[in-house]
CSV table of C-alpha atoms in Angstrom, one decimal:
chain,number,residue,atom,x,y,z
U,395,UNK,CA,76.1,-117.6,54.0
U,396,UNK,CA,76.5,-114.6,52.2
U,397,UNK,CA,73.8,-112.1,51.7
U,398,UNK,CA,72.8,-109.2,49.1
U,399,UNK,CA,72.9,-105.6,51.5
U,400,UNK,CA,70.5,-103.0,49.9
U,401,UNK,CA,72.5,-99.7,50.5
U,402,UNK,CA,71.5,-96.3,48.8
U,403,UNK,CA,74.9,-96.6,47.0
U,404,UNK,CA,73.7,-99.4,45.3
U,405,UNK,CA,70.3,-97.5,44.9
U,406,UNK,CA,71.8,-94.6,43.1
U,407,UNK,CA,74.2,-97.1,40.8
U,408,UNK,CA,71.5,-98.6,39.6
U,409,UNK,CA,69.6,-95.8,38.8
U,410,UNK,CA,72.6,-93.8,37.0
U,411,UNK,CA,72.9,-97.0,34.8
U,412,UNK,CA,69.4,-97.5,34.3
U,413,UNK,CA,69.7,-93.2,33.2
U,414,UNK,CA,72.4,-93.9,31.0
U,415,UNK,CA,70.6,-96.9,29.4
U,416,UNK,CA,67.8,-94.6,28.7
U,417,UNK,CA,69.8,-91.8,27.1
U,418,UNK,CA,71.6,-94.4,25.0
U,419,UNK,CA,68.3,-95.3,24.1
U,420,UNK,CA,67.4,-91.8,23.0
U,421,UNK,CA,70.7,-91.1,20.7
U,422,UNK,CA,70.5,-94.8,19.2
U,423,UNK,CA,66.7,-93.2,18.3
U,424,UNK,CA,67.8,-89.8,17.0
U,425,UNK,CA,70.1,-91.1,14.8
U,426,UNK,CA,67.4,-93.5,13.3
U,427,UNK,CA,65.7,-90.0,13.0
U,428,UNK,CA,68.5,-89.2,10.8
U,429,UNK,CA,68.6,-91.4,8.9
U,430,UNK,CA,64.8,-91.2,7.7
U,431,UNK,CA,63.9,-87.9,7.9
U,432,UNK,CA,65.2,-86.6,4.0
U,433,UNK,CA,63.2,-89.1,2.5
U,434,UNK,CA,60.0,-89.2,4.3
U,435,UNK,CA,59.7,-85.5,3.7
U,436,UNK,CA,60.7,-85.6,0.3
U,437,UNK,CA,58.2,-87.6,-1.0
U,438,UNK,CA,55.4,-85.3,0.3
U,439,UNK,CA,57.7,-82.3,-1.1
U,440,UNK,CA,57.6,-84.0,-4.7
U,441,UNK,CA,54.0,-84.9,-4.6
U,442,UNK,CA,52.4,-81.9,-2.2
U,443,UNK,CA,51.4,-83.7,0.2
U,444,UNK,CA,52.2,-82.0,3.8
U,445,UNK,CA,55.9,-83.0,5.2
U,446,UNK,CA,55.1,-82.8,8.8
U,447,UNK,CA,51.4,-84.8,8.4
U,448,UNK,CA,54.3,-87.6,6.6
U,449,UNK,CA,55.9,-87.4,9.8
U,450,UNK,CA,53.3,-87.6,12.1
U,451,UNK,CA,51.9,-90.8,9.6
U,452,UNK,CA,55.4,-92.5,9.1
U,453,UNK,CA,56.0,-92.2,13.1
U,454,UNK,CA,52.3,-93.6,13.6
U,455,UNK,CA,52.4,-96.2,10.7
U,456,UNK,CA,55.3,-97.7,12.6
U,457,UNK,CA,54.0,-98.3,15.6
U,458,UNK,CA,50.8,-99.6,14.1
U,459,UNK,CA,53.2,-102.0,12.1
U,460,UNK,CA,54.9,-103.2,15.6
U,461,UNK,CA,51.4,-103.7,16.8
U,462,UNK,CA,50.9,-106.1,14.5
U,463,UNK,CA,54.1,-107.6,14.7
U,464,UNK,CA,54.1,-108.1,17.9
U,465,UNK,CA,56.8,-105.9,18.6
U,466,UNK,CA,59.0,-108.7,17.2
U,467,UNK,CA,60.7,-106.8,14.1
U,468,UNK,CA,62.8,-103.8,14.1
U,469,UNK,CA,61.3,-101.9,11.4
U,470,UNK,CA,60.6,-98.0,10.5
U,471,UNK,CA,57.5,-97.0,8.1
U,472,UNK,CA,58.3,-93.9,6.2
U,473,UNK,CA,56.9,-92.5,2.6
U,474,UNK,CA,57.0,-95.0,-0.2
U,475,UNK,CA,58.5,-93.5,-3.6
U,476,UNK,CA,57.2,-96.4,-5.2
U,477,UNK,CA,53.6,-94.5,-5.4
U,478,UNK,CA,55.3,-91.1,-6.2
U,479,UNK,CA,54.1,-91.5,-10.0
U,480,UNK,CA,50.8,-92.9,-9.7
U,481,UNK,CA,50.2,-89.6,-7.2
U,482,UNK,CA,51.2,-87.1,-9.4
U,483,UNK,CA,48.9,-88.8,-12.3
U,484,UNK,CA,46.1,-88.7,-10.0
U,485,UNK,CA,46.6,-85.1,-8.5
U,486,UNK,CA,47.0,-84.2,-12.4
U,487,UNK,CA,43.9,-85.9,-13.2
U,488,UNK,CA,41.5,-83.8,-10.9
U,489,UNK,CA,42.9,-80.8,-11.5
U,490,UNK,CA,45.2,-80.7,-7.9
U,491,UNK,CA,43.6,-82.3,-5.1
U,492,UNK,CA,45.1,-84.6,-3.1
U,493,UNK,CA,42.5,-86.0,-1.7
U,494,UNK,CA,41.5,-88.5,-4.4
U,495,UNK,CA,45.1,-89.6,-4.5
U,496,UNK,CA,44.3,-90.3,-0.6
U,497,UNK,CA,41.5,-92.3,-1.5
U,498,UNK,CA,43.5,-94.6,-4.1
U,499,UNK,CA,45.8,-95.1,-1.1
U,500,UNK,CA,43.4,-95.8,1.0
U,501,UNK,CA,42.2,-98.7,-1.4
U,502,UNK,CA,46.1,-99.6,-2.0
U,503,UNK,CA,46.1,-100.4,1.7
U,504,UNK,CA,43.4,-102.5,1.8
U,505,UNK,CA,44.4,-104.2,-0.8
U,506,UNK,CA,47.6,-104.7,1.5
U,507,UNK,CA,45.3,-106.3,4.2
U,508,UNK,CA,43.5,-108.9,1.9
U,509,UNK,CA,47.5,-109.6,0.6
U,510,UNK,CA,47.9,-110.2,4.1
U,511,UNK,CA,45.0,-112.8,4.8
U,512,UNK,CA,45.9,-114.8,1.4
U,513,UNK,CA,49.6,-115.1,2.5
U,514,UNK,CA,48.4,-116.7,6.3
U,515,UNK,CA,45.9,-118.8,4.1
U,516,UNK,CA,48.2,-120.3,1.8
U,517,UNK,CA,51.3,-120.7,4.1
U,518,UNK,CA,54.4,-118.6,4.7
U,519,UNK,CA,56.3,-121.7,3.4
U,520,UNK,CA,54.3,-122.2,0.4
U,521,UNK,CA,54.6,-118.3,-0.7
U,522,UNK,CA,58.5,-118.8,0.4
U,523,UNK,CA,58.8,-121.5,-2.5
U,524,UNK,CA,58.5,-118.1,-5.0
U,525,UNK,CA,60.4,-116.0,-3.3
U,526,UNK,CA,64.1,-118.3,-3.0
U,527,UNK,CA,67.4,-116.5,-2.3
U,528,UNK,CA,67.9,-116.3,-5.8
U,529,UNK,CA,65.6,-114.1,-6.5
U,530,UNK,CA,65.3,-112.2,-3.4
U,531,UNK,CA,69.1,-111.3,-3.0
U,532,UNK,CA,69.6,-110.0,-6.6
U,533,UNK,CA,66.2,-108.4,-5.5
U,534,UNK,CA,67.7,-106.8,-2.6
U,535,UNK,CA,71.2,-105.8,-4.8
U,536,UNK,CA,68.9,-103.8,-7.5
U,537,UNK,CA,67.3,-101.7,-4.5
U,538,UNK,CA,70.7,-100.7,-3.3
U,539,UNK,CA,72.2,-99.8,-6.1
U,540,UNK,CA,68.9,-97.7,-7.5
U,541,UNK,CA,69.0,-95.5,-4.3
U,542,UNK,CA,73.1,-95.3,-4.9
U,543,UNK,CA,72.5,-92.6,-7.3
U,544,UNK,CA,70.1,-90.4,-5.0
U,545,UNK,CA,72.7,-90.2,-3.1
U,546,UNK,CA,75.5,-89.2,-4.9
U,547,UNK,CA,73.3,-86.9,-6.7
U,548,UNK,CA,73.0,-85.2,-2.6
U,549,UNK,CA,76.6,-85.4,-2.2
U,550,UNK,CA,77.6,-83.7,-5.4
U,551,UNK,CA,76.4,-80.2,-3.5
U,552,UNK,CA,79.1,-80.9,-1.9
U,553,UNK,CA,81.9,-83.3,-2.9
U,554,UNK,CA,84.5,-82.6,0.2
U,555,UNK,CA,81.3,-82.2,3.0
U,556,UNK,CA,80.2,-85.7,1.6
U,557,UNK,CA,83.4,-86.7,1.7
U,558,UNK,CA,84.1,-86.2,5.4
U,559,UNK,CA,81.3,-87.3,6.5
U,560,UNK,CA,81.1,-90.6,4.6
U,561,UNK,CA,85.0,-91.3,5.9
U,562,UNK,CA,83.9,-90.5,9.7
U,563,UNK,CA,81.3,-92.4,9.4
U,564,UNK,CA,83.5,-95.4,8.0
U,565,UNK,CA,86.4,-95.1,10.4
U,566,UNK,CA,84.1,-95.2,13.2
U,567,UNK,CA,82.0,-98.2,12.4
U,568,UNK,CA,85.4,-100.1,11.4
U,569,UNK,CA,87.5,-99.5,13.7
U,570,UNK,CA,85.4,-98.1,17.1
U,571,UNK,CA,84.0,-100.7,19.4
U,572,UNK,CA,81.2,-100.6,21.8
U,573,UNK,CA,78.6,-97.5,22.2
U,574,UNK,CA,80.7,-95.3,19.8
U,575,UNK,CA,80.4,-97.9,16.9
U,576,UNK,CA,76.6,-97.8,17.3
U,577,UNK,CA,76.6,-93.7,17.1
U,578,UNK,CA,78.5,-93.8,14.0
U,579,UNK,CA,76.1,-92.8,11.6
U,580,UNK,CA,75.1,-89.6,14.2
U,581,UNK,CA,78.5,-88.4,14.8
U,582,UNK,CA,79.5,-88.7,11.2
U,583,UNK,CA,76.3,-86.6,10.4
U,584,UNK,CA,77.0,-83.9,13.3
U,585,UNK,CA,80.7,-83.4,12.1
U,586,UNK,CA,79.7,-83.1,8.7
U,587,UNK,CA,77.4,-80.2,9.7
U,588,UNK,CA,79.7,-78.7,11.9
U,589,UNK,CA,82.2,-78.3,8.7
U,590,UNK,CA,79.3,-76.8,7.0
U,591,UNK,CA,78.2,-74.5,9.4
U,592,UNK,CA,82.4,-73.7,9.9
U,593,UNK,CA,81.9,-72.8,5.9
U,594,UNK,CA,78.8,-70.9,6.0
U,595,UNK,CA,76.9,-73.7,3.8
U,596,UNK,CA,74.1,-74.2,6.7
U,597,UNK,CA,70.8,-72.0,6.0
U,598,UNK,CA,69.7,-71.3,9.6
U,599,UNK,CA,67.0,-69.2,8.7
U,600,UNK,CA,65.3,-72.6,8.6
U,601,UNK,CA,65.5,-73.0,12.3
U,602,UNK,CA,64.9,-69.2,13.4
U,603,UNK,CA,62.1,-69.0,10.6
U,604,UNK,CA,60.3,-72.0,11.8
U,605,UNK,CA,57.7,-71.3,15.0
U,606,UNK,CA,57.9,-73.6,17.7
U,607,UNK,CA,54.9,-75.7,17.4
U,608,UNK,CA,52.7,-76.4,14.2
U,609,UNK,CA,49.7,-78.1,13.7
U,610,UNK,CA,49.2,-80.0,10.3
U,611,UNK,CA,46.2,-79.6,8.4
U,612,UNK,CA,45.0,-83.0,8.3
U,613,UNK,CA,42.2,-84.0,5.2
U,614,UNK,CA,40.2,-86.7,4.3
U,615,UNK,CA,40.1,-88.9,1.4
U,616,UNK,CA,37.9,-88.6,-1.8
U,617,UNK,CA,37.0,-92.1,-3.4
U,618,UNK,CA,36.6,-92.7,-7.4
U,619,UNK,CA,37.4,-95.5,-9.6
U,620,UNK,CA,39.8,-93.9,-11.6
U,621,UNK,CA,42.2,-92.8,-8.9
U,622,UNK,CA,41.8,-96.5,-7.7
U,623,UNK,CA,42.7,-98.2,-10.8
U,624,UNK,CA,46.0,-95.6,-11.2
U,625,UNK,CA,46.9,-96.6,-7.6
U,626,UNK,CA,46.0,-99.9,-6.8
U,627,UNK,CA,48.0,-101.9,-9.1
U,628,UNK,CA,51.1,-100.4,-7.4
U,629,UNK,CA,50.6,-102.3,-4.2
U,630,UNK,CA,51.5,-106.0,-6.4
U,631,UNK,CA,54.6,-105.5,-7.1
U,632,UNK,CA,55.1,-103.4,-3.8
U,633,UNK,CA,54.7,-106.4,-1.8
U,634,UNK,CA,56.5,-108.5,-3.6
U,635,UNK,CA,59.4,-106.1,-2.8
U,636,UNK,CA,58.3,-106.0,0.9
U,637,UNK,CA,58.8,-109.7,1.3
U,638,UNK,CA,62.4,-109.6,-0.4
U,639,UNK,CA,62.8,-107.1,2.5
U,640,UNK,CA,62.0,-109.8,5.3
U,641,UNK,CA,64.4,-111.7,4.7
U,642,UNK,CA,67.0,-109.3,5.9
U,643,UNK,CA,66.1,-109.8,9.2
U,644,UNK,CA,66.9,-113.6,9.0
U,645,UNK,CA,70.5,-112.5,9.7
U,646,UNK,CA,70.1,-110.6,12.8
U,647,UNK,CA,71.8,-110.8,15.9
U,648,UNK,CA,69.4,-113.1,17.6
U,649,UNK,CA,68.8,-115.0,14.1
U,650,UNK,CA,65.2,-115.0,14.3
U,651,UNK,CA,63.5,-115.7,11.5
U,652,UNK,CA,60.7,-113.2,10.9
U,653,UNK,CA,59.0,-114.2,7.8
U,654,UNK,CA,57.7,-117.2,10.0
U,655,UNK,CA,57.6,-115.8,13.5
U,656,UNK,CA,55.5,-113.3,14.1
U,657,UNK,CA,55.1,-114.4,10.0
U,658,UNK,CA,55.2,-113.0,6.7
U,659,UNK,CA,51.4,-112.2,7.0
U,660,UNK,CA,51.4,-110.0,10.2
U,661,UNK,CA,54.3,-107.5,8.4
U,662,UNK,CA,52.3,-107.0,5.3
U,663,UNK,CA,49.4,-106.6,7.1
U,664,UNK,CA,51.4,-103.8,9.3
U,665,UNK,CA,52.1,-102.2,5.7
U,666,UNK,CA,48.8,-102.2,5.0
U,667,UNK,CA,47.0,-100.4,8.1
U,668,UNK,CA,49.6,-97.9,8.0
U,669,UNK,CA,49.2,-96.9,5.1
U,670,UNK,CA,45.4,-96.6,5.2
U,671,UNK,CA,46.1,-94.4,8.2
U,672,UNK,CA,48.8,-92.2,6.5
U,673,UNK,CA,46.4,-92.0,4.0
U,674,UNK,CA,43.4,-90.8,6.0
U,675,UNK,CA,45.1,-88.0,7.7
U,676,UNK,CA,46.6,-86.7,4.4
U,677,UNK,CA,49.9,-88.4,4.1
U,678,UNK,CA,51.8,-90.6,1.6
U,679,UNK,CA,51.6,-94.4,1.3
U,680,UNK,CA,53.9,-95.8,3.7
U,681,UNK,CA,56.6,-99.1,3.4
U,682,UNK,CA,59.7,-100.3,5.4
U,683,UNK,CA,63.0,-97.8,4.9
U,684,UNK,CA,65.9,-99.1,3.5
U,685,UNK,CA,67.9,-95.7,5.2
U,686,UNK,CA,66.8,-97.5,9.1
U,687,UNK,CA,67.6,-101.0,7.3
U,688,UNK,CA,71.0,-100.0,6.5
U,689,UNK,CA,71.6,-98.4,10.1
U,690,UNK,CA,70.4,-101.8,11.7
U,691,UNK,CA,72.9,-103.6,9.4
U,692,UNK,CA,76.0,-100.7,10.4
U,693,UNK,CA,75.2,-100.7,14.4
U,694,UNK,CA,74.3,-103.9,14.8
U,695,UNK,CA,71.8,-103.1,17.2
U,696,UNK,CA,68.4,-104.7,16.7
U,697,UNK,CA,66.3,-103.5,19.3
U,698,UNK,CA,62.9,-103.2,18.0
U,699,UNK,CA,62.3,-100.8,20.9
U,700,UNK,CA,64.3,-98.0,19.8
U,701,UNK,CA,62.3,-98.0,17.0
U,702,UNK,CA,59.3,-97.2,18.6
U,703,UNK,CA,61.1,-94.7,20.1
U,704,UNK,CA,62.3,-92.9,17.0
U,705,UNK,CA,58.4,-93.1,15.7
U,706,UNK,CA,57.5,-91.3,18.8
U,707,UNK,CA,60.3,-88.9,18.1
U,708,UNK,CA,58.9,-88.7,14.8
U,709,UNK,CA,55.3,-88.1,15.7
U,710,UNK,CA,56.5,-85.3,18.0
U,711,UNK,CA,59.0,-83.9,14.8
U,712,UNK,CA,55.4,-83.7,13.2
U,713,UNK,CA,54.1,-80.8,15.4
U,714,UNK,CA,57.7,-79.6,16.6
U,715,UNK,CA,58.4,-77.4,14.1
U,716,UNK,CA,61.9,-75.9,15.2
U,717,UNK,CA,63.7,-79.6,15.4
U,718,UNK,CA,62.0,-79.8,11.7
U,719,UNK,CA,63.5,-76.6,10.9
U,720,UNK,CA,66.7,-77.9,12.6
U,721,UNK,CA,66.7,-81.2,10.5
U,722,UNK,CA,65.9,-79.7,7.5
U,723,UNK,CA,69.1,-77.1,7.7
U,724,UNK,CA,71.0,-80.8,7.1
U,725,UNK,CA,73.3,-79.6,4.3
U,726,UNK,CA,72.4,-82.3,1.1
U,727,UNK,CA,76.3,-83.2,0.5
U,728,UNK,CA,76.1,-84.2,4.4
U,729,UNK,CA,72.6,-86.6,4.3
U,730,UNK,CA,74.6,-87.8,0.7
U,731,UNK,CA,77.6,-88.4,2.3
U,732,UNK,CA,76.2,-90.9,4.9
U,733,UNK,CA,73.4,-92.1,2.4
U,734,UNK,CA,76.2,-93.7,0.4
U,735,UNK,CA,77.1,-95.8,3.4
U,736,UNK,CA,73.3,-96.7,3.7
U,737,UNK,CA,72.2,-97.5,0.6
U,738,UNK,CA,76.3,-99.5,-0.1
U,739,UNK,CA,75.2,-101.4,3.0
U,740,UNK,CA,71.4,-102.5,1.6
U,741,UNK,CA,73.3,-104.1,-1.6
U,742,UNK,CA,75.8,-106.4,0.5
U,743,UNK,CA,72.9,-107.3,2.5
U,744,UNK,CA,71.7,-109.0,-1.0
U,745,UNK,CA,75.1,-110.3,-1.8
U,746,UNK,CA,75.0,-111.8,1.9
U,747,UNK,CA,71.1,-113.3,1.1
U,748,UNK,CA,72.8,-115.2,-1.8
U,749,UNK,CA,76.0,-116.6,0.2
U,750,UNK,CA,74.3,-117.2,3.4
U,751,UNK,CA,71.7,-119.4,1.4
U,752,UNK,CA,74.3,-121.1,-0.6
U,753,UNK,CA,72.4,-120.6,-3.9
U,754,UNK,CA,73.4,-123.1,-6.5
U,755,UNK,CA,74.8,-121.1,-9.5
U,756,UNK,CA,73.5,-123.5,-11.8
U,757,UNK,CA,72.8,-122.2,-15.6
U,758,UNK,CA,68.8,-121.6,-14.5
U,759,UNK,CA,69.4,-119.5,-11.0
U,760,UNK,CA,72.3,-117.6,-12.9
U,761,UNK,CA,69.6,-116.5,-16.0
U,762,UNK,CA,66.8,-115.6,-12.7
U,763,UNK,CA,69.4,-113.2,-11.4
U,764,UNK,CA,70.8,-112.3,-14.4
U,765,UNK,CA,67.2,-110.7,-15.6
U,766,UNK,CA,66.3,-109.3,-12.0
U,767,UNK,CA,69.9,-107.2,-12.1
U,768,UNK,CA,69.3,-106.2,-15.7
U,769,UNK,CA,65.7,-104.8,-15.1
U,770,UNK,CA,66.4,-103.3,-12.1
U,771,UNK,CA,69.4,-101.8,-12.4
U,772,UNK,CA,69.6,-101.5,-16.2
U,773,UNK,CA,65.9,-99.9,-17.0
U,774,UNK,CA,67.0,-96.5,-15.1
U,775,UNK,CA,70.4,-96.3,-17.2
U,776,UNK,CA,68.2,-96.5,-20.3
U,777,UNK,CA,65.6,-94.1,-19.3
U,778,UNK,CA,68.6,-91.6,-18.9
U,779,UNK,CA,70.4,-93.0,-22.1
U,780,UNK,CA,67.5,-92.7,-24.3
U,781,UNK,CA,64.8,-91.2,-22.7
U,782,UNK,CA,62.3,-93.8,-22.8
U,783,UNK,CA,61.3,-96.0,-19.9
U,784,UNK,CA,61.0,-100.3,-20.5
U,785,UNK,CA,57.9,-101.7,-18.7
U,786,UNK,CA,54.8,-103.0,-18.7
U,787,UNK,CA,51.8,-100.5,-19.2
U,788,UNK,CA,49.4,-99.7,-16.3
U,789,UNK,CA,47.6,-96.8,-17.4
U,790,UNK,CA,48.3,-94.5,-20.2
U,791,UNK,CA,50.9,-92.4,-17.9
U,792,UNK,CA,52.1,-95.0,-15.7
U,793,UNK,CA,54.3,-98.1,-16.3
U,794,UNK,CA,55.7,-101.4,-14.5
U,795,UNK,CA,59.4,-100.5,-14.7
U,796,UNK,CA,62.7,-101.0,-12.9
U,797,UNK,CA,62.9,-102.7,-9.5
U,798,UNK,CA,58.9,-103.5,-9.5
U,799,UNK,CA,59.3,-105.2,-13.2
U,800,UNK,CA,62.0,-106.8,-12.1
U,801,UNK,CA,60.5,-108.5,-9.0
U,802,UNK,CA,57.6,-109.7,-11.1
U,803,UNK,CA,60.2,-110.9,-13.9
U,804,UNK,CA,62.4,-112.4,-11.4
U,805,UNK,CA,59.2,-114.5,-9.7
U,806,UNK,CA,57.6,-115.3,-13.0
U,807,UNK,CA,60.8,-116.6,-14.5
U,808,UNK,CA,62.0,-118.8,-11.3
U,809,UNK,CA,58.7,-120.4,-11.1
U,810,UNK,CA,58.7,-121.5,-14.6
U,811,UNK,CA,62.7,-122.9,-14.8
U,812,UNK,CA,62.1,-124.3,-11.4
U,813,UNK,CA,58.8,-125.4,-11.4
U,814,UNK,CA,60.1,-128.7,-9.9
U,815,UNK,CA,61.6,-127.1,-6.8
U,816,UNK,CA,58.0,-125.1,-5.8
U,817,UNK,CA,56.0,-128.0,-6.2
């Protein structure tokens, strides 16, 4: 009979793995880092809200979101563009203080919640029945493709830097295997600022500038009615883009199906709280990132853990102000370069929603994705074409366009031409 012999050999291999697990752990983290960081400070940037209290609310939001998830789904909270408008009408509106767009949040949030309760009263499978593959994949498509542009518009600083990056980052994750495939994304980001540092493109008065530690000046929210009614109707069509987003994670590795288990209820009820606490310390509304979506889809690691980890890393980025300084000395051609790859990757993942489901292209599922990829991809071309913007009138400076006219379009139109099917 043979028996296991406890040496401190075996001791001190298991501990050197269990340190290597852990740093693996950190990178995979960092690079989710990475991957978020442009856009959750850019929102505050464009609207004035403080970068690092984003930070400190994205990293915060997400682990509030895990909480009530049950640690189940692998996603990252950062700032939601999707209320950049409504913010800037509001700030407008009383004269430059934030704090009223805060409140609006606050309400938008709330509003979230109740979503939240209605969806586990009526049923995840009953609110599925309006939300099909055929009108969440085309969903999914116009969301890719709207962000493509962002990107190149970062790369363009740079045509060659974004270049080399984006063809690292390619060759690794097609043709590397193991650990190295998973860093792709990070090492195509750290060559591409090596170049740029090689050519003298990297401002590093960023990083010397920027002290070591900062502390945000966190505000509370005002509250009146007219800030609400600007904000609030934002969070409809919001979640209705938040559930197309679910369904990604239907084609994880361990195929678990989310939207029932922990449930379609407990992720936009994560949405919600997080973005009442965002809102309460002084940051942006926040909603699931498409830049950590496209990572997950690239490494193929679906650890919900590591997550959490980059929102700690983020909350620490928040009050850690020479790794800000650090990240924010990212050359735009670079964060382009990779963003291409991202945002590329988000639109398969719609394609892959439509093929996976086997949707019937029948003449009535072909019209319903049809008018979801004209609206959301076609009203940007004709804002730049012609200078006006198509939607649905909210307020007198804000309008239901693109990707959010399109998700109400696309839900409206499928539950009239297949009325049969949801009943």
């Amino acid at each position: 009979m043979s028996q296991n012999v406890i040496t401190k050999s075996n001791v001190k291999s298991e501990g050197n793995k269990s340190v290597l697990k852990s740093a693996q752990r950190l990178v995979l983290a960092f690079q989710h880092l990475i991957a978020m960081f442009g856009a959750t400070v850019l929102v505050p940037i464009l609207t004035g809200f403080d970068p690092s209290i984003a930070l400190i609310a994205a990293g915060c939001g997400t682990l509030i979101f895990h909480l009530c998830t049950k640690g189940k789904v692998p996603v990252f909270l950062g700032s939601s563009f999707a209320f950049i408008p409504v913010i800037i009408s509001v700030t407008e509106l009383h004269n430059g203080d934030l704090r009223y767009a805060q409140g609006g949040i606050v309400i938008a949030g709330l509003i979230y919640v109740i979503i939240s309760f209605f969806v586990h009263k009526v049923g995840v499978n009953n609110i599925r029945k309006f939300l099909p593959a055929q009108v969440v994949g085309p969903m999914i498509i116009s969301i890719g493709l709207n962000l493509i542009p962002t990107a190149y518009g970062m790369a363009s600083e740079n045509l060659i830097i974004a270049a080399i990056t984006l063809s690292i980052a390619l060759i690794i994750t097609l043709f590397s295997k193991g650990f190295i495939k998973q860093l792709s994304i990070l090492l195509a980001v750290t060559i591409g600022y090596l170049v740029s540092l090689k050519l003298g493109i990297v401002n590093t008065s960023l990083i010397s500038e920027a002290p070591l530690l900062s502390i945000p000046n966190f505000t509370l929210p005002r509250f009146d009615f007219s800030s609400v009614a600007v904000i609030a109707p934002v969070v409809i069509f919001s979640s209705i883009n938040g559930a197309c987003w679910r369904y990604y994670y239907k084609w994880s590795s361990s195929w678990q199906k989310f939207i029932e288990d922990p449930g379609l209820n407990r992720t936009l009820l994560g949405d919600g709280l997080a973005t009442v606490f965002s809102a309460f310390i002084g940051g942006p509304a926040n909603t699931t990132y498409g830049e950590n979506t496209g990572v997950l889809a690239i490494t193929k690691n679906y650890d919900p853990s590591i997550i959490r980890l980059t929102a700690v890393l983020a909350i620490v980025l928040g009050v850690v102000a020479k790794i800000g300084g650090f990240l924010q000395s990212i050359p735009s051609a670079v964060m382009g370069g990779i963003s291409l790859m991202l945002f590329s990757m988000i639109a398969l993942i719609g394609f892959k929603t439509i093929k996976n489901e086997k949707v019937i292209f029948n003449i009535k599922n072909v019209l319903i994705m049809s008018v979801i990829l004209i609206l959301g991809i076609g009203t940007g071309l004709i804002e730049k074409k012609f200078g006006f913007t198509l939607g649905i009138p909210v307020t007198e400076t804000v309008k239901i366009s693109g990707v959010s006219l399109a998700a109400i379009s696309g839900v409206a139109l499928n539950a009239i031409l297949n009325r049969k099917e949801i009943k």
